[in-house]
XYZ file of C-alpha atoms in Angstrom:
695
model
C 90.119 11.183 172.460
C 92.352 11.952 169.711
C 92.803 15.953 168.725
C 92.131 16.333 165.626
C 94.997 18.038 163.434
C 95.004 21.815 162.948
C 94.783 21.830 159.009
C 91.861 18.614 159.474
C 89.981 21.444 161.535
C 89.862 24.811 159.812
C 87.310 25.660 157.541
C 88.311 24.845 153.736
C 89.414 28.108 151.567
C 86.259 28.570 150.480
C 84.252 28.436 153.493
C 86.823 31.257 154.833
C 87.201 32.915 151.944
C 83.387 33.309 151.841
C 83.306 34.740 155.752
C 86.395 36.950 155.215
C 84.640 38.557 152.168
C 80.885 39.178 154.179
C 81.955 42.399 155.713
C 84.097 45.066 156.676
C 84.868 44.867 159.970
C 88.419 43.996 160.603
C 89.082 40.440 162.317
C 91.959 38.763 164.070
C 93.049 35.271 163.799
C 90.919 34.573 167.276
C 87.829 35.917 165.977
C 88.006 33.851 163.057
C 88.140 30.777 165.472
C 85.752 31.717 167.626
C 82.991 32.355 164.711
C 83.678 29.260 163.154
C 83.380 27.517 167.050
C 87.037 26.036 166.716
C 89.411 26.223 169.382
C 92.242 29.107 170.102
C 95.078 26.765 170.182
C 95.033 26.467 166.319
C 95.638 29.953 165.577
C 99.077 29.076 164.176
C 97.693 26.431 161.864
C 95.161 29.189 160.617
C 97.921 31.968 160.422
C 100.035 28.680 158.009
C 96.326 28.465 155.920
C 96.192 31.839 155.456
C 99.406 32.826 153.653
C 98.559 29.479 151.411
C 95.233 30.905 150.529
C 97.097 34.435 150.345
C 99.868 32.734 147.763
C 96.921 31.335 145.493
C 95.115 34.285 145.661
C 92.086 33.973 147.443
C 92.418 36.693 149.869
C 93.128 39.261 146.920
C 88.991 40.372 147.159
C 88.866 41.196 150.769
C 87.864 44.901 151.638
C 90.550 46.653 152.959
C 91.571 46.191 156.570
C 89.325 43.130 157.024
C 92.540 40.980 158.522
C 94.269 42.136 161.452
C 97.050 40.929 163.336
C 98.548 38.659 160.393
C 101.558 40.291 159.157
C 104.102 38.238 155.923
C 101.622 37.557 153.432
C 102.012 37.868 149.862
C 100.466 40.909 148.311
C 97.561 39.893 145.926
C 95.572 42.342 143.829
C 92.453 42.131 141.182
C 93.362 43.563 138.477
C 92.249 44.366 134.488
C 94.867 44.064 131.441
C 94.023 47.400 129.860
C 96.583 47.253 126.933
C 99.540 45.159 126.035
C 103.051 46.769 126.562
C 105.410 47.382 123.296
C 107.151 44.157 124.631
C 104.357 41.983 124.453
C 103.746 42.187 127.989
C 100.198 43.125 129.527
C 100.154 45.942 131.450
C 96.817 46.279 134.150
C 94.752 48.467 136.257
C 94.323 47.849 139.950
C 90.862 49.189 140.283
C 90.334 48.307 144.155
C 93.873 51.074 144.437
C 92.777 54.436 144.950
C 95.761 55.656 143.062
C 94.519 53.737 140.520
C 98.123 52.480 139.728
C 99.161 50.400 136.307
C 100.758 46.902 137.140
C 103.809 45.281 134.058
C 102.867 41.793 134.403
C 105.547 39.690 133.961
C 104.352 36.887 131.847
C 101.054 37.076 129.155
C 100.079 33.548 129.930
C 98.180 31.966 132.530
C 96.863 28.082 132.777
C 97.282 28.113 128.797
C 95.244 31.339 128.153
C 96.709 34.490 126.455
C 96.242 37.324 128.267
C 94.442 39.868 126.593
C 92.727 43.462 127.110
C 89.497 43.182 129.759
C 90.389 40.205 131.268
C 89.871 40.428 135.266
C 92.503 38.108 137.372
C 94.561 38.522 140.364
C 97.839 39.351 140.476
C 100.661 38.855 143.032
C 102.310 41.917 143.223
C 106.279 41.795 143.603
C 108.012 44.141 146.328
C 108.433 47.993 145.019
C 112.080 48.752 143.982
C 111.234 52.776 143.461
C 110.345 51.535 140.262
C 107.685 53.824 138.539
C 105.284 51.136 137.407
C 104.758 47.873 139.846
C 104.876 44.030 138.254
C 102.467 41.632 139.225
C 102.501 37.676 138.256
C 99.111 36.227 137.140
C 97.659 33.607 139.843
C 94.182 32.934 139.265
C 91.509 34.159 136.495
C 88.366 35.983 137.455
C 86.360 36.754 134.187
C 87.886 36.966 130.699
C 87.367 39.181 127.556
C 85.659 37.561 124.029
C 88.373 35.507 122.383
C 86.834 36.304 119.265
C 89.449 38.961 117.520
C 88.931 41.441 115.019
C 91.945 41.468 112.455
C 93.256 42.271 109.028
C 94.424 38.773 107.189
C 98.575 39.249 105.720
C 99.078 36.310 104.070
C 102.535 34.878 104.359
C 105.547 35.815 101.862
C 106.305 32.784 99.872
C 109.143 30.724 101.102
C 112.492 30.773 100.053
C 112.965 28.304 96.676
C 115.881 26.588 99.423
C 113.291 25.606 101.850
C 110.834 23.474 100.934
C 106.769 24.781 101.434
C 106.432 23.697 104.800
C 108.882 26.054 106.041
C 106.822 29.037 104.910
C 106.239 31.632 107.418
C 102.697 31.008 108.505
C 99.845 33.399 107.538
C 99.545 36.376 109.983
C 96.708 38.396 111.247
C 96.982 41.669 112.583
C 94.679 42.942 114.939
C 92.438 45.784 114.676
C 92.690 46.749 118.144
C 95.760 48.799 118.654
C 95.928 47.743 122.215
C 96.790 44.278 120.950
C 100.599 44.638 119.905
C 101.314 41.177 118.292
C 100.071 39.538 115.230
C 98.649 36.399 115.669
C 99.805 32.883 113.208
C 96.697 31.935 111.433
C 96.440 28.159 112.067
C 95.107 26.138 109.204
C 91.452 24.796 108.945
C 89.628 23.291 105.902
C 86.580 24.986 107.724
C 87.534 28.880 107.840
C 86.364 31.097 105.046
C 88.890 31.836 101.974
C 90.409 34.895 102.492
C 92.104 38.050 100.404
C 94.919 40.066 101.691
C 93.194 42.898 103.503
C 89.819 41.413 104.595
C 89.049 41.840 108.113
C 88.281 38.483 109.598
C 87.108 36.906 112.825
C 88.908 35.219 114.372
C 88.922 32.637 117.387
C 92.357 33.400 119.787
C 93.456 29.590 120.785
C 94.808 28.194 123.853
C 99.136 28.782 123.835
C 101.968 28.537 126.272
C 104.740 30.519 126.967
C 107.109 30.760 124.521
C 104.683 30.011 121.535
C 103.363 32.949 119.359
C 99.524 33.290 120.098
C 97.514 31.370 117.381
C 93.907 31.928 115.797
C 91.714 30.227 113.698
C 89.614 31.970 111.320
C 86.020 31.696 111.371
C 84.170 34.668 109.110
C 84.945 37.152 107.022
C 83.632 41.123 108.023
C 84.637 42.630 104.582
C 87.266 45.611 103.888
C 88.229 48.367 106.787
C 87.297 50.596 104.549
C 83.637 49.505 104.005
C 80.343 51.671 104.764
C 80.070 51.325 108.925
C 83.268 48.904 109.302
C 85.110 51.672 111.621
C 81.857 51.808 113.964
C 81.670 47.998 114.167
C 85.442 47.876 114.792
C 85.170 49.869 117.410
C 82.262 48.173 119.237
C 83.992 44.803 118.729
C 87.381 45.838 119.972
C 86.115 47.209 123.098
C 83.311 44.049 123.686
C 80.687 46.682 123.476
C 76.965 44.941 123.457
C 75.280 45.959 120.379
C 72.091 43.567 121.122
C 69.578 43.185 123.565
C 68.547 39.507 124.515
C 65.079 38.662 123.936
C 64.025 38.915 127.655
C 65.182 42.537 128.012
C 63.011 43.287 124.868
C 60.253 41.634 126.202
C 60.360 43.715 128.845
C 60.982 47.003 127.420
C 57.663 46.430 124.629
C 55.528 45.490 128.204
C 56.466 48.322 130.087
C 56.471 50.751 127.429
C 52.817 51.937 128.433
C 52.291 55.977 127.690
C 50.500 57.590 130.387
C 47.103 58.177 130.603
C 45.564 60.875 128.920
C 43.460 63.511 131.415
C 40.054 62.585 129.046
C 40.577 58.607 130.346
C 38.331 57.558 133.380
C 41.460 55.661 135.089
C 43.357 58.770 134.656
C 42.882 60.858 137.444
C 43.540 57.773 139.894
C 46.261 56.926 138.215
C 47.672 60.502 138.467
C 46.584 60.715 142.384
C 48.006 57.321 143.593
C 51.727 58.452 142.103
C 50.914 61.964 143.511
C 52.314 63.711 140.413
C 52.150 67.213 139.341
C 50.617 68.071 136.438
C 53.555 70.468 134.357
C 51.723 70.222 130.933
C 50.350 73.498 131.114
C 54.420 74.754 130.673
C 55.654 75.486 127.321
C 58.747 73.093 128.176
C 61.130 72.472 125.445
C 64.141 70.061 124.680
C 67.341 71.057 123.164
C 69.499 68.957 121.702
C 71.585 67.948 118.967
C 69.899 67.352 115.180
C 70.400 63.986 114.902
C 69.120 63.201 118.806
C 66.110 60.401 119.034
C 66.452 60.408 123.375
C 65.284 63.378 125.141
C 66.372 63.077 128.434
C 65.649 66.646 129.572
C 63.330 70.051 129.063
C 63.601 73.369 130.618
C 61.285 76.238 131.175
C 61.894 79.403 133.131
C 60.682 82.706 133.959
C 61.385 86.390 135.805
C 60.420 86.690 139.244
C 60.193 89.846 141.388
C 63.366 89.007 142.663
C 64.951 86.382 140.054
C 63.637 83.421 137.652
C 62.190 80.475 138.553
C 63.166 77.316 136.286
C 61.857 73.914 135.774
C 64.217 71.078 134.608
C 61.907 67.890 134.084
C 63.643 64.658 133.573
C 62.525 61.411 132.068
C 61.153 59.250 134.410
C 62.813 56.463 133.603
C 63.102 54.734 136.768
C 59.026 54.457 136.740
C 59.831 52.334 133.921
C 62.556 50.353 135.034
C 62.745 48.521 138.055
C 65.473 47.233 140.396
C 66.618 43.922 139.790
C 64.362 43.529 136.397
C 66.217 42.291 133.191
C 66.016 45.652 131.823
C 68.038 46.704 134.877
C 70.500 44.146 134.512
C 71.332 44.648 130.937
C 71.128 48.679 131.465
C 73.981 48.322 134.146
C 75.902 46.298 132.102
C 76.292 48.840 129.577
C 76.634 51.587 131.750
C 75.528 54.252 129.342
C 74.206 54.620 125.717
C 77.035 54.912 122.928
C 76.844 57.531 120.246
C 79.462 56.435 117.191
C 79.333 58.699 113.874
C 76.713 57.278 111.790
C 75.714 54.833 114.691
C 74.092 54.918 118.393
C 74.411 52.058 120.919
C 71.422 52.840 123.333
C 71.662 51.880 126.639
C 67.563 50.775 127.078
C 65.639 49.467 124.211
C 64.570 51.788 121.361
C 60.992 51.375 122.998
C 62.231 53.059 126.089
C 64.905 55.310 124.733
C 63.550 56.496 121.704
C 59.745 55.429 122.830
C 57.931 56.504 125.766
C 60.904 57.725 128.091
C 61.720 60.249 125.185
C 60.144 63.533 125.765
C 58.942 63.658 122.385
C 56.955 67.492 121.219
C 53.234 66.936 121.748
C 53.098 63.522 123.596
C 52.332 62.940 127.650
C 55.625 62.028 129.051
C 56.737 61.134 132.542
C 59.234 63.147 134.500
C 60.880 63.783 137.714
C 61.650 67.696 137.885
C 63.388 70.101 140.189
C 61.679 73.500 140.302
C 64.115 76.068 141.343
C 64.006 79.935 142.389
C 67.327 81.624 141.992
C 69.342 85.126 142.533
C 69.410 87.470 139.742
C 73.404 86.479 140.041
C 72.370 83.015 139.798
C 72.368 81.757 143.260
C 69.903 78.993 144.197
C 67.600 80.421 146.936
C 64.919 77.166 146.906
C 64.046 74.297 145.520
C 62.068 70.903 145.448
C 61.829 67.871 143.564
C 58.641 66.651 142.079
C 57.092 63.430 140.258
C 55.425 65.277 136.931
C 54.057 64.401 134.079
C 54.782 66.981 130.882
C 54.071 67.606 127.642
C 56.880 69.469 125.648
C 56.095 72.084 123.440
C 58.711 72.064 120.831
C 61.615 70.152 120.111
C 64.683 72.373 119.739
C 68.460 72.174 118.229
C 71.474 73.893 119.460
C 71.285 75.659 115.789
C 67.004 76.886 116.419
C 68.017 78.016 119.776
C 71.334 79.987 118.705
C 69.653 81.520 115.809
C 66.789 82.802 117.722
C 69.365 84.105 120.252
C 70.976 85.824 116.835
C 67.869 87.306 116.280
C 67.048 90.947 116.940
C 64.108 90.016 118.980
C 64.414 86.661 120.105
C 60.746 84.791 121.644
C 60.615 85.644 124.858
C 60.943 82.356 126.310
C 64.340 81.948 124.787
C 65.333 85.210 126.388
C 64.164 84.163 129.559
C 66.275 81.174 129.328
C 69.383 82.665 128.048
C 68.662 85.242 130.911
C 68.652 82.470 133.524
C 71.616 80.684 132.273
C 73.482 84.084 132.103
C 72.724 84.444 135.980
C 74.058 80.701 136.553
C 77.114 81.280 134.723
C 77.789 84.407 136.365
C 77.530 82.422 139.750
C 79.978 80.037 138.337
C 82.680 82.500 137.444
C 81.802 83.750 141.243
C 83.341 80.525 142.306
C 86.268 80.089 140.512
C 85.014 77.764 137.244
C 87.576 78.371 134.376
C 85.624 77.600 131.096
C 88.251 75.660 129.274
C 86.455 74.785 125.905
C 88.163 71.220 124.531
C 88.363 70.763 120.811
C 86.367 68.352 119.462
C 85.930 67.390 116.030
C 82.910 66.163 114.294
C 83.198 63.934 111.427
C 80.042 64.463 108.220
C 79.088 61.101 106.588
C 77.790 61.367 103.060
C 75.051 59.224 101.684
C 77.187 55.912 101.414
C 78.321 56.060 104.802
C 81.873 57.278 104.250
C 83.821 60.648 106.145
C 82.708 63.146 103.972
C 84.432 66.024 106.245
C 85.843 66.749 109.670
C 85.290 70.086 111.157
C 85.803 71.455 114.340
C 82.323 71.813 116.881
C 81.402 75.405 117.727
C 80.845 75.997 121.138
C 77.896 78.286 121.035
C 75.992 80.203 123.691
C 73.240 77.578 122.745
C 75.575 74.952 124.675
C 76.005 77.242 127.651
C 72.605 77.704 127.873
C 71.706 74.196 128.147
C 74.703 73.014 130.228
C 73.420 75.835 132.941
C 70.424 74.539 133.438
C 71.743 70.893 133.938
C 74.372 71.845 135.913
C 72.084 73.700 138.236
C 69.592 70.392 138.329
C 72.832 68.226 138.759
C 73.645 70.080 142.321
C 70.552 70.033 143.486
C 70.477 66.705 143.313
C 73.530 65.932 145.235
C 72.651 69.139 147.709
C 69.104 66.503 148.140
C 71.359 63.495 148.583
C 72.936 64.986 151.017
C 70.160 66.392 153.079
C 68.521 63.213 153.146
C 71.679 61.162 154.131
C 70.480 59.184 150.980
C 73.027 56.355 149.498
C 73.988 57.110 145.971
C 76.110 57.712 143.375
C 78.750 61.430 143.232
C 80.486 62.746 140.506
C 84.131 63.683 141.765
C 87.015 65.866 140.495
C 90.212 65.810 141.763
C 92.255 69.168 141.594
C 95.002 68.619 139.787
C 98.670 68.724 141.278
C 100.261 72.181 142.713
C 103.209 71.617 140.578
C 105.030 68.769 138.010
C 108.277 68.805 136.028
C 109.831 66.743 133.408
C 112.829 64.635 133.369
C 114.665 67.447 132.990
C 113.144 69.711 135.755
C 111.839 72.118 133.327
C 108.448 72.947 134.009
C 104.958 72.328 132.569
C 101.565 72.587 132.771
C 99.548 69.888 135.537
C 97.992 66.944 133.968
C 94.336 67.341 133.267
C 92.607 64.890 136.359
C 89.261 63.187 135.095
C 86.414 63.231 136.740
C 85.045 59.894 138.172
C 81.911 58.467 140.015
C 82.192 57.600 143.636
C 80.000 56.398 146.415
C 80.773 58.906 149.003
C 80.697 62.588 148.273
C 83.760 64.740 147.464
C 84.349 68.043 145.708
C 83.908 68.919 142.247
C 87.087 70.528 141.205
C 86.274 71.782 137.713
C 83.009 72.855 138.358
C 84.277 74.659 142.304
C 81.393 72.295 143.503
C 81.443 70.450 147.255
C 79.319 67.404 145.884
C 78.107 67.215 142.606
C 75.803 64.119 140.947
C 74.990 62.731 137.545
C 71.103 63.196 137.253
C 70.078 64.635 134.137
C 70.530 62.079 131.455
C 68.715 58.499 132.924
C 67.994 57.430 129.014
C 71.981 57.427 128.644
C 73.635 56.669 132.016
C 72.874 53.843 134.562
C 74.558 56.384 137.293
C 71.135 59.138 136.693
C 69.081 56.263 137.482
C 70.636 55.337 140.016
C 70.080 58.782 141.746
C 66.474 58.990 140.738
C 66.067 56.136 142.566
C 67.611 57.215 145.544
C 65.547 60.751 145.165
C 62.293 59.117 144.137
C 63.222 56.936 147.809
C 62.797 59.995 149.225
C 59.981 60.862 148.395
C 58.133 58.087 148.542
C 55.799 57.592 151.871
C 55.231 53.585 151.178
C 58.182 52.342 153.221
C 58.262 49.229 151.390
C 58.153 51.100 148.123
C 61.101 53.551 149.354
C 63.305 50.324 150.476
C 62.829 48.470 146.980
C 64.154 51.886 145.176
C 66.647 52.817 148.000
C 70.531 51.553 146.293
C 72.364 49.222 148.314
C 75.509 50.995 149.912
C 77.285 48.152 150.116
C 77.072 47.968 146.165
C 77.626 51.321 145.353
C 81.619 51.137 145.499
C 81.741 48.396 143.119
C 79.015 49.746 141.010
C 81.135 53.405 140.960
C 84.031 51.579 139.528
C 82.038 49.305 136.821
C 80.356 52.874 135.418
C 83.951 54.427 135.364
C 85.387 51.365 133.282
C 81.780 51.571 130.731
C 82.353 55.537 130.573
C 86.415 55.060 129.385
C 85.137 52.229 127.330
C 82.453 54.379 125.528
C 84.811 57.252 125.456
C 87.630 54.943 123.679
C 85.355 53.264 121.248
C 83.971 56.827 120.077
C 87.758 58.191 119.777
C 88.645 54.719 117.923
C 85.865 55.463 115.185
C 86.951 58.688 114.489
C 90.676 57.463 113.987
C 89.334 55.069 111.336
C 87.193 57.479 109.664
C 90.022 59.541 109.933
C 92.326 57.254 107.995
C 90.052 56.405 105.520
C 89.487 60.381 105.008
C 93.500 60.837 104.471
C 94.502 58.085 102.464
C 94.370 60.691 99.837
C 96.732 62.383 101.379
C 99.354 60.105 101.720
C 102.754 61.696 100.760
C 101.054 65.122 101.892
C 102.858 68.109 104.433
C 99.914 68.553 107.101
C 99.976 70.521 110.592
C 100.124 68.886 114.053
C 99.772 70.301 117.188
C 102.468 68.932 119.814
C 100.493 67.932 122.964
C 103.063 66.150 125.097
C 106.504 65.086 124.887
C 107.664 61.260 126.136
C 111.008 59.573 126.437
C 110.035 57.998 123.069
C 109.234 60.572 120.776
C 105.910 63.524 120.093
C 102.220 63.307 120.875
C 100.601 65.475 118.376
C 97.346 66.011 116.848
C 96.394 66.198 113.242
C 94.543 69.860 113.158
C 93.071 68.372 109.640
C 90.960 65.851 111.287
C 91.775 66.251 115.302
C 93.296 62.362 114.982
C 96.159 62.010 117.821
C 99.039 60.126 116.742
C 102.625 59.639 117.900
C 106.132 60.710 115.841
C 108.674 58.838 117.484
C 112.060 59.994 117.742
C 113.174 57.372 115.694
C 111.633 59.044 112.802
C 113.219 63.023 113.440
C 116.403 64.448 112.064
C 117.772 64.639 115.400
C 115.949 64.263 119.077
C 118.497 65.779 121.046
C 117.591 68.210 123.797
C 114.099 67.051 122.822
C 112.764 66.468 126.318
C 113.829 70.185 127.487
C 110.703 71.731 127.986
C 112.348 74.772 129.501
C 113.024 76.478 126.594
C 110.169 78.014 125.129
C 111.053 77.352 121.854
C 112.862 74.021 120.195
C 115.562 74.290 116.965
C 116.865 71.027 118.016
C 115.735 69.590 114.712
C 119.023 69.198 111.776
C 116.087 70.031 109.022
C 115.858 73.444 110.758
C 112.117 72.728 112.346
C 111.197 74.832 114.699
C 107.880 74.608 116.750
C 106.765 76.237 120.275
C 106.039 73.278 122.540
C 102.559 72.727 122.616
C 102.399 74.200 119.087
C 102.678 73.499 115.702
C 104.805 71.211 113.729
C 104.617 70.210 110.090
C 104.318 66.243 109.345
C 104.160 64.207 106.041
C 101.466 61.266 106.099
C 103.429 58.701 104.793
C 100.703 55.772 105.646
C 97.281 54.994 106.596
C 96.240 51.759 108.528
C 92.104 52.586 108.439
C 91.683 49.135 110.497
C 93.861 50.160 113.600
C 92.665 53.992 112.991
C 96.262 54.556 112.777
C 99.112 57.026 110.857
C 102.591 56.900 110.115
C 103.917 60.479 110.160
C 107.299 61.842 109.758
C 108.459 65.467 109.819
C 108.587 68.134 107.324
C 110.609 71.326 107.426
C 108.267 73.939 108.093
C 108.617 76.164 104.838
C 107.424 73.294 103.206
C 104.127 72.905 105.124
C 100.633 73.944 103.529
């Protein structure tokens, strides 16, 4: 009998990839051959087969360490394009790399597609050469971002008379997404709407090859960049944040959004006993939120005890309404979180739930998951319990309401007790070594026409710290419960900053601020000085909190079948943590760019004026600054400075290296002149001004 050739006998790449991605246990070539019932003499052919698959990018999604005993394979990785570099080449994030590396692509094209932020692909990584950033060549697209680009129409300059009109430059589109650094050539189309200079349009990005300029075809006009609501619209479009719920999701939300049965209903006792809920309606729980909030996730109450305080933090029971695997659940997971823009909210859940039956509105019965904590006079958690409940908020308070009560000579007893308990929790945090580092946050006030009327620093008041102390205590207890039950869940991990850091010249600087992130396994939260921490208190607006609720509800459930349906899948959690990290960053970026666009509109009358800016960082190419008037981040290129000698030397407390005589503190103030605003991108053009002319 003739022996089959090695290549013909081996499984096809799709079958082999499915097998390798299905488990995390390390396997060698003999293990693979045994799994497919193949003889061991095919080891050499299998190694060649695996090498060809690696070159094609078919092994990039394998769990770490899955293949053993196979060397010399090209290094490939999954990547997500985050922005375009100044040279027009994409920069990509490696989500599976624990270091969160950024890679520069060697080409902006793949299979006729111009690669743009949001594209997910497989890269073949080039060997590290000691450079700060590795390079990669795109192999295969996994998913693509929307090819519909919001851009500003800029007509071509008239062709010179010496040339025929056909040789004139094409009309241009300047992308509103400042991560896209190249303009697009307009491809004329008789079906395209007529545009005027400065219009914000939607255009379809067209296929293009290396060496060709990117091209697009206009299909809709949105209006001027300064139109009311346009900053929010553009921020949502450029970050591909979904704003409409699919019909099936809306229908499901309306179907499940049934309020709890009132006690006088004949069916209420049996329903309540079936779910074993604690009746908290006699307690005067209160919600405390911003004045504009409509989704009230949490309510709090406290009383003094003989040896400290008893706290109850009640959280909306979103898990009761959003079943795992449902259309509602899939959409909430996809969105990851609600997005709060100035003048507009994009909720994670349909309004029937987020602003309806889940929201802890005053005087209305609501289902909740609650923590009951006993704390000492100095804020240590002595004991606690978790339970399902039904509650009725006694009042909807704002931070301003609570602060006014605290400023009164005789605050109400509940407010006074809440404040005393919060101060105890804050004392415990201080004893753990938590340092309060409030960040400057600007609030945008819109006028009746929806235009920016004022930018003001959001004042951090004791009322904010009061609520934060209760929420941290509840989140901390939720993480403790996950740990105690060894339950699968998402944790909030915050790494400590590097112990030291220095500039290129060797001068000292402050360590970089590390970002907290979601993780499938517990880890220390440096900022709160806690060994483990989880998000639990905002399930209406954060999917991570909903996951925590389900994991905790599974520990309370007596029915094993129901508990199993609630318990998160451990194998899914790493990918979910990465996804929620991306949606969180996406939301934060959308909020910032919306504020930047509003600031550009607000600052247009100040073109030519001298303003003050905080210097936040120095790079090789310029200064990162933030305007004190609006909190808008901007960049001041060294090319715009009269003299750039010595600008990187952070060892000097004062800098006096500008020929104009400008002097400024490192991380201090610098006078700048606003020369232009770009509302569609939310950017400003600045140049330096002499300090003596600042106003």
